[in-house]
Amino acid sequence: MPIRARLTVWYSAILAAILVALGLFVTLRVNADLMRRTDQALALTADELSTDFSTTGGENEFRDVADASLAGLPRDRSFAQLLSPAGAVEDWSGVGVARTIALSPNQLSAAGRGERRPGRISRSGQTYRTLAVRFPNDSAGQVLVVGTSLAEVNESTWRLIVWLLAACPLGLALAAVGGWWLAGASLRPVEQMTREAAEIEASRLSRRVPVPAAKDEIHRLAATLNSMLERLEASSEAQRRFVADASHELRTPLTAMRAEIDVSLRSRDLTDDAREALTSAADQVGGMTRTVEGLLTLASLDAGKLALFPETLDLRALAEGVAASLSILADEQGVRVRVEGPAAWVMADHDRMLQVLTNLLDNGIKYAGRNGTVRIETWMNGVEAGVVISDSGPGIPPGSLPHVFDRFYRSDPARSTGQGGSGLGLAIAKDIVAAHGGRIWAEGDTDGGSNLHVALRSVARSR
Ligand code: ADP
């Protein structure tokens, strides 16, 4: 689950728990308050009634006095009772139900002892709050009970619960939407940074993620990411410089070696063995020189220092030139090279594209096998122009397809070294094509062989 959803779920769950607890607390509190007020009203009524009844000295009927005293309570829901010490109703006033209401023996005896403990009685579907008091100057031990229905209290409490049940989910939903939005807003810089960081390739370590102005966690994350990129860039630059320096240092002695071997080979008094050894050494030095040249080219491509001089080029004409220059190699291998397709105009550096096509055709000829064929076909549409170099060789094993453009990758090391491959040809081709903003890819052919594709943005011939 994304952080945004997780945050919202947690936040909503905690808020829901708080709302439930708060709702419960408010309901209980309000109910207790209403109850306290009811008890106060009952106590007031009971006191007034007993005072009135005793001051009139029993001249008036209990009912008359009670009627007057009950005025402080909801008339149609309250009552007063005069109970005998045994708990029998001697007289009553208010709602008719008071005729039958009786205190429990416990309540009665508590009242008899002078305790003023509020009670609760349920009769005919109604709950009444009651207060039983002993008549102060009554030696006969009569008990006065005043009661009032709790319907109003219950109704108010229920109304509150209904309101809370309606308002809380609505509030919760609003808070969840707000939380979702807020989480999204605070995570947006992180998402943006992720996108930017994902776009930073090994070849473009000079790029940095944007650092927000506010000095918060996101600012620190961006700054940390950037300082890490800086270190990466420095170490990759050091590595590149090492490769470039080493290749550069190796180039001169290799050239000298090659020259010396060539001079030695010209000598007439060489034994056959010595000549063979020198020829093999010359081949090895040639291979090493190619590797060193390749490494130098890659180092300059990595540094973005390979100067490109783009011009309007016809890939077909270029392919014909490459085919002609490699014709000796092709003849040696007994490979037939065909160039087909229309003129394909692109804007590219002539020498670099020549290098790309040479590397690809060189591979094609090497892998096509004795008496094989290599076909170079150009194509062009309104957007792109390119070439496909197909050979009749064994093709690239599917497992190697994703790696053939990696440096020093060889799907069959034994075979490639024997053929003087450095494992850098396709890597160089890929980097040159990438520097032109083009695409290069390899495909297997259904009837064996491999297809190497290059596509660049096409231009009109007139340019
Ligand atoms: P190499 O100098 O070894 O040819 P490349 O970079 O040119 O190095 O090619 C890398 C690897 O890709 C080769 O070793 C080979 O395994 C494979 N490969 C390239 N071109 C072809 C092809 N036309 N047919 C089969 N395999 C190929």
XYZ file of C-alpha atoms and ligand atoms in Angstrom:
490
model
C 0.000 0.000 0.000
C 1.439 3.429 -0.857
C 2.391 5.674 2.064
C -0.369 8.095 1.109
C -3.091 5.449 1.495
C -1.465 4.057 4.641
C -1.285 7.499 6.226
C -4.922 8.215 5.380
C -6.109 4.852 6.723
C -4.172 5.240 9.970
C -5.190 8.828 10.397
C -8.882 8.014 9.771
C -8.766 4.996 12.084
C -7.254 7.057 14.918
C -9.710 9.865 14.310
C -12.606 7.374 14.308
C -11.421 5.965 17.650
C -11.124 9.488 19.081
C -14.590 10.410 17.786
C -16.140 7.253 19.275
C -14.477 7.918 22.645
C -15.438 11.586 22.522
C -19.026 10.778 21.489
C -19.319 8.279 24.318
C -17.911 10.770 26.810
C -20.204 13.604 25.661
C -23.275 11.335 25.699
C -22.529 10.043 29.188
C -21.710 13.539 30.419
C -24.884 15.099 29.013
C -26.980 12.230 30.324
C -25.421 12.584 33.767
C -26.079 16.337 33.712
C -29.705 15.866 32.741
C -30.053 13.255 35.469
C -28.495 15.587 38.032
C -30.893 18.324 37.076
C -33.839 15.936 37.326
C -32.623 14.857 40.767
C -32.298 18.478 41.843
C -35.836 19.214 40.647
C -37.115 16.108 42.479
C -35.297 17.105 45.674
C -36.706 20.626 45.463
C -40.221 19.318 44.920
C -39.900 16.785 47.724
C -38.651 19.445 50.167
C -41.347 21.905 49.162
C -44.055 19.285 49.424
C -42.991 17.997 52.811
C -42.632 21.534 54.179
C -45.991 22.592 52.791
C -47.710 19.456 53.987
C -46.284 19.661 57.462
C -46.890 23.428 57.864
C -50.491 23.036 56.892
C -50.515 20.424 59.614
C -52.387 17.980 57.555
C -55.342 20.266 57.227
C -55.236 20.105 53.507
C -55.473 16.997 51.555
C -52.111 15.573 50.462
C -53.353 15.645 46.918
C -53.983 19.406 46.938
C -50.590 20.221 48.362
C -48.900 17.784 46.008
C -50.673 19.225 42.997
C -49.250 22.631 43.792
C -45.754 21.349 44.483
C -45.616 19.216 41.349
C -45.934 22.374 39.294
C -42.112 22.497 39.102
C -42.027 19.196 37.233
C -43.628 18.217 33.926
C -47.199 17.843 35.117
C -48.331 15.049 32.883
C -45.285 12.926 33.631
C -44.720 13.353 37.345
C -46.268 12.097 40.524
C -46.117 12.206 44.286
C -47.030 9.417 46.677
C -47.558 9.151 50.335
C -46.586 5.711 51.508
C -47.326 3.969 54.726
C -44.298 2.623 56.606
C -45.168 -0.737 55.076
C -44.975 0.730 51.612
C -48.664 0.860 50.747
C -49.878 3.873 48.780
C -51.914 6.021 51.187
C -52.411 8.949 48.909
C -51.107 10.110 45.584
C -51.145 12.869 43.027
C -50.023 13.307 39.414
C -49.974 10.608 36.759
C -52.331 7.762 37.504
C -49.624 5.218 37.442
C -48.674 6.452 40.942
C -51.504 4.417 42.373
C -49.625 1.220 41.829
C -46.041 2.300 42.053
C -44.352 0.818 45.028
C -40.852 1.189 46.280
C -38.733 -1.876 46.708
C -38.329 -2.943 50.359
C -34.739 -1.797 50.206
C -35.616 1.648 48.957
C -38.370 1.897 51.537
C -36.161 1.009 54.455
C -33.438 3.335 53.211
C -35.945 6.156 53.071
C -37.193 5.158 56.528
C -33.670 5.593 57.853
C -33.656 9.121 56.485
C -31.459 8.451 53.442
C -32.213 10.444 50.326
C -31.172 8.118 47.602
C -32.622 8.638 44.131
C -34.053 5.518 42.552
C -35.510 4.278 39.372
C -38.758 2.457 38.689
C -40.188 1.158 35.433
C -43.930 1.016 34.983
C -46.048 0.505 31.853
C -43.158 1.079 29.498
C -41.979 4.253 31.218
C -39.016 4.741 33.441
C -39.380 7.109 36.364
C -36.736 8.735 38.440
C -37.831 8.783 42.042
C -36.813 10.300 45.309
C -38.160 8.895 48.562
C -37.871 10.968 51.747
C -39.106 10.459 55.261
C -41.596 13.017 56.422
C -39.585 15.117 58.850
C -42.028 15.483 61.700
C -43.843 12.303 61.145
C -43.550 9.789 63.861
C -45.720 7.340 62.002
C -42.831 6.762 59.607
C -44.651 7.752 56.454
C -42.567 8.117 53.316
C -43.026 10.663 50.581
C -42.077 9.629 47.063
C -41.789 12.071 44.191
C -41.067 10.842 40.718
C -40.846 12.095 37.209
C -40.639 10.309 33.907
C -37.222 10.022 32.324
C -38.751 10.115 28.819
C -37.473 13.624 28.179
C -33.981 12.849 29.425
C -33.884 9.690 27.356
C -35.217 11.512 24.343
C -32.582 14.242 24.630
C -29.868 11.639 25.040
C -31.111 9.698 21.996
C -31.339 12.857 19.953
C -27.733 13.594 20.853
C -26.689 10.054 19.869
C -28.504 10.362 16.525
C -26.812 13.686 15.855
C -23.433 12.275 16.729
C -24.040 9.204 14.552
C -24.916 11.457 11.633
C -22.227 14.073 12.150
C -19.243 11.885 13.089
C -19.091 9.748 9.902
C -19.551 12.899 7.844
C -16.737 14.632 9.742
C -14.634 11.497 9.452
C -15.183 11.364 5.677
C -14.251 15.042 5.332
C -11.166 14.531 7.491
C -10.167 11.469 5.414
C -10.482 13.467 2.189
C -8.466 16.273 3.789
C -5.892 13.794 5.072
C -5.610 12.153 1.631
C -5.087 15.536 0.025
C -2.586 16.638 2.677
C -0.606 13.394 2.452
C -0.582 13.759 -1.337
C 0.580 17.355 -1.110
C 3.379 16.571 1.335
C 4.512 13.507 -0.625
C 4.424 15.283 -3.994
C 7.990 16.612 -3.676
C 9.163 13.094 -2.821
C 7.400 11.699 -5.887
C 8.881 14.412 -8.053
C 12.297 13.668 -6.627
C 11.817 9.943 -7.312
C 10.934 10.731 -10.931
C 13.922 13.032 -11.331
C 16.273 10.558 -9.647
C 14.978 7.725 -11.859
C 15.816 9.782 -14.917
C 19.422 10.233 -13.848
C 21.377 7.636 -15.798
C 24.903 6.489 -15.137
C 25.978 8.526 -18.138
C 24.419 11.733 -16.829
C 25.492 11.874 -13.221
C 25.977 15.624 -13.448
C 22.228 16.065 -13.054
C 20.809 16.889 -9.622
C 17.385 16.584 -8.051
C 15.665 19.888 -7.210
C 16.090 20.957 -3.575
C 12.951 22.584 -2.107
C 13.454 25.949 -0.386
C 11.764 25.001 2.907
C 14.382 23.533 5.246
C 12.387 20.411 6.071
C 12.878 16.634 5.777
C 12.331 16.763 2.005
C 15.023 19.435 1.737
C 17.428 17.209 3.671
C 16.524 14.176 1.550
C 17.154 16.102 -1.675
C 20.418 17.512 -0.335
C 21.569 14.036 0.755
C 20.609 12.564 -2.618
C 22.517 15.314 -4.394
C 25.627 14.882 -2.291
C 25.454 11.141 -3.019
C 25.165 11.925 -6.737
C 28.162 14.207 -6.397
C 30.239 11.408 -4.877
C 29.024 8.984 -7.547
C 29.892 11.454 -10.260
C 33.336 12.028 -8.786
C 34.089 8.313 -8.531
C 32.750 7.590 -12.014
C 34.778 10.498 -13.364
C 37.886 9.166 -11.588
C 37.271 5.747 -13.094
C 36.757 7.206 -16.544
C 39.906 9.303 -16.250
C 41.858 6.260 -15.126
C 40.683 4.280 -18.171
C 41.421 7.214 -20.473
C 44.887 7.793 -18.983
C 45.766 4.108 -19.002
C 44.607 3.725 -22.629
C 46.510 6.814 -23.581
C 49.682 5.576 -21.905
C 49.319 2.199 -23.633
C 48.766 3.628 -27.087
C 52.305 4.908 -27.721
C 54.206 1.762 -26.644
C 51.738 -0.348 -28.638
C 52.357 1.714 -31.759
C 56.097 1.432 -31.177
C 55.811 -2.311 -30.645
C 53.803 -2.701 -33.811
C 56.371 -0.719 -35.764
C 59.230 -2.747 -34.309
C 57.522 -6.038 -35.074
C 56.850 -4.871 -38.640
C 60.516 -3.926 -39.053
C 61.626 -7.260 -37.600
C 59.266 -9.143 -39.935
C 60.926 -7.518 -42.908
C 64.252 -9.197 -42.032
C 65.171 -12.036 -44.366
C 67.091 -14.186 -41.969
C 64.155 -15.057 -39.745
C 63.466 -18.697 -39.066
C 59.923 -19.881 -39.803
C 59.230 -20.253 -36.099
C 60.428 -16.736 -35.359
C 58.339 -15.347 -38.237
C 55.265 -17.167 -36.964
C 55.856 -15.898 -33.436
C 56.295 -12.340 -34.685
C 53.162 -12.550 -36.853
C 51.144 -13.789 -33.884
C 52.626 -11.007 -31.747
C 51.632 -8.482 -34.425
C 48.060 -9.842 -34.335
C 47.959 -9.611 -30.563
C 49.321 -6.082 -30.627
C 46.725 -5.208 -33.304
C 43.932 -6.595 -31.089
C 45.259 -4.706 -28.082
C 45.499 -1.502 -30.081
C 41.857 -1.912 -31.120
C 40.825 -2.454 -27.496
C 42.813 0.581 -26.348
C 41.329 2.731 -29.143
C 37.876 1.451 -28.182
C 38.435 2.301 -24.523
C 39.615 5.789 -25.449
C 36.541 6.339 -27.609
C 34.273 5.115 -24.798
C 36.047 7.339 -22.263
C 35.493 10.380 -24.452
C 31.861 9.365 -25.034
C 31.398 8.978 -21.260
C 32.852 12.403 -20.645
C 30.559 13.817 -23.312
C 33.757 15.089 -24.880
C 33.426 13.276 -28.170
C 32.945 16.163 -30.582
C 30.171 15.476 -33.079
C 30.071 17.299 -36.385
C 26.587 16.552 -37.687
C 25.908 16.871 -41.401
C 23.215 15.622 -43.748
C 24.157 12.031 -44.512
C 22.715 9.278 -46.659
C 22.983 6.062 -44.657
C 22.742 4.054 -47.875
C 25.770 5.762 -49.391
C 27.588 5.361 -46.083
C 26.695 1.643 -45.993
C 28.031 1.173 -49.517
C 31.296 2.819 -48.479
C 31.587 0.575 -45.420
C 30.796 -2.519 -47.484
C 33.519 -1.544 -49.944
C 36.099 -0.906 -47.238
C 35.378 -4.276 -45.576
C 35.223 -6.177 -48.866
C 38.695 -7.671 -48.330
C 37.633 -9.080 -44.942
C 34.398 -10.332 -46.481
C 36.240 -12.010 -49.337
C 38.626 -13.632 -46.876
C 35.678 -15.127 -45.027
C 33.847 -15.986 -48.244
C 30.954 -13.790 -47.144
C 28.768 -11.941 -49.652
C 27.659 -8.448 -48.591
C 24.583 -6.873 -50.217
C 23.417 -3.289 -49.725
C 19.719 -2.649 -50.377
C 17.029 -0.101 -49.686
C 16.344 3.551 -50.451
C 18.396 6.597 -49.579
C 18.032 7.263 -45.855
C 18.830 10.821 -44.868
C 19.870 11.687 -41.344
C 21.714 14.464 -39.589
C 24.789 12.803 -38.105
C 28.549 12.881 -37.696
C 29.980 11.145 -40.761
C 33.027 9.564 -39.128
C 31.128 8.342 -36.088
C 28.319 6.793 -38.119
C 30.980 5.211 -40.298
C 32.405 3.680 -37.140
C 28.952 2.384 -36.086
C 28.250 0.757 -39.452
C 31.805 -0.615 -39.629
C 31.440 -2.236 -36.195
C 28.068 -3.741 -37.138
C 29.157 -4.985 -40.567
C 32.424 -6.275 -39.134
C 30.397 -8.377 -36.660
C 28.033 -9.474 -39.444
C 30.925 -10.688 -41.583
C 32.622 -12.342 -38.596
C 29.518 -14.189 -37.517
C 27.900 -14.921 -40.908
C 30.084 -17.990 -41.289
C 31.912 -19.330 -44.384
C 30.007 -18.592 -47.580
C 27.394 -16.761 -45.589
C 25.704 -13.505 -46.518
C 25.225 -10.141 -44.853
C 22.448 -7.845 -45.950
C 22.483 -4.140 -45.183
C 19.065 -2.658 -45.761
C 18.269 1.020 -45.377
C 14.817 2.445 -44.707
C 13.271 5.835 -44.141
C 9.906 7.208 -43.078
C 8.718 10.665 -42.145
C 10.147 10.436 -38.654
C 13.141 8.134 -38.735
C 15.691 6.666 -41.057
C 17.877 3.681 -40.355
C 19.629 0.511 -41.387
C 19.203 -3.147 -40.552
C 22.238 -5.373 -40.802
C 21.236 -9.010 -41.058
C 23.568 -11.950 -41.336
C 23.175 -15.636 -42.052
C 25.143 -16.610 -38.957
C 23.984 -18.497 -35.889
C 22.336 -15.395 -34.449
C 22.635 -13.979 -30.972
C 21.432 -16.374 -28.258
C 18.197 -14.946 -26.741
C 19.826 -14.875 -23.291
C 22.590 -12.604 -24.649
C 20.294 -10.157 -26.461
C 19.955 -7.777 -23.484
C 23.731 -7.762 -22.913
C 25.382 -7.531 -26.338
C 25.655 -3.747 -25.998
C 27.453 -4.036 -22.640
C 31.177 -3.348 -22.558
C 33.392 -6.419 -22.894
C 30.368 -8.673 -23.252
C 30.848 -11.715 -25.451
C 28.209 -14.405 -25.687
C 30.883 -16.897 -26.666
C 34.235 -15.649 -25.317
C 36.312 -18.412 -26.943
C 34.922 -17.794 -30.406
C 35.067 -14.015 -30.259
C 38.647 -13.756 -29.015
C 39.713 -16.098 -31.754
C 38.178 -13.681 -34.210
C 39.946 -10.720 -32.727
C 36.860 -9.237 -31.083
C 37.364 -6.815 -28.217
C 33.828 -6.933 -26.873
C 33.621 -3.155 -27.238
C 32.298 -2.794 -30.807
C 28.583 -2.799 -29.978
C 29.093 -0.746 -26.783
C 30.798 1.963 -28.834
C 28.074 1.778 -31.497
C 25.394 2.131 -28.800
C 27.038 5.165 -27.202
C 27.577 6.904 -30.548
C 23.970 6.304 -31.595
C 22.789 7.497 -28.159
C 24.927 10.644 -28.527
C 22.973 11.285 -31.737
C 19.679 10.787 -29.902
C 18.974 7.630 -31.904
C 18.135 4.009 -31.126
C 20.080 0.802 -31.626
C 18.848 -2.705 -30.900
C 19.441 -6.334 -31.716
C 16.904 -8.966 -32.727
C 17.060 -12.640 -33.486
C 15.881 -13.764 -36.895
C 13.224 -16.437 -37.249
C 15.447 -18.395 -39.645
C 18.640 -17.991 -37.605
C 21.006 -15.062 -38.002
C 20.755 -11.751 -36.242
C 19.360 -8.342 -37.105
C 21.087 -5.256 -35.780
C 18.979 -2.113 -36.123
C 19.981 1.544 -36.032
C 17.412 4.332 -36.249
C 18.044 8.079 -36.239
C 15.743 11.036 -36.758
C 15.302 11.467 -40.482
C 15.808 14.725 -42.344
C 14.606 15.830 -45.757
C 17.165 15.417 -48.514
C 17.031 19.086 -49.435
C 18.581 20.180 -46.134
P 33.112 -8.390 -30.337
O 34.281 -7.559 -30.574
O 33.324 -9.524 -29.406
O 32.371 -8.739 -31.582
P 30.907 -6.656 -29.927
O 30.632 -5.634 -28.922
O 30.968 -6.218 -31.331
O 32.184 -7.416 -29.495
O 29.797 -7.753 -29.790
C 29.481 -8.260 -28.534
C 28.958 -9.678 -28.612
O 27.712 -9.700 -29.278
C 29.817 -10.573 -29.463
O 30.854 -11.148 -28.701
C 28.857 -11.621 -29.923
O 28.686 -12.596 -28.939
C 27.575 -10.875 -30.063
N 27.306 -10.462 -31.433
C 27.497 -9.259 -31.993
N 27.125 -9.235 -33.281
C 26.701 -10.483 -33.571
C 26.187 -11.120 -34.756
N 26.053 -10.448 -35.902
N 25.834 -12.408 -34.680
C 25.975 -13.091 -33.521
N 26.451 -12.557 -32.367
C 26.810 -11.271 -32.395
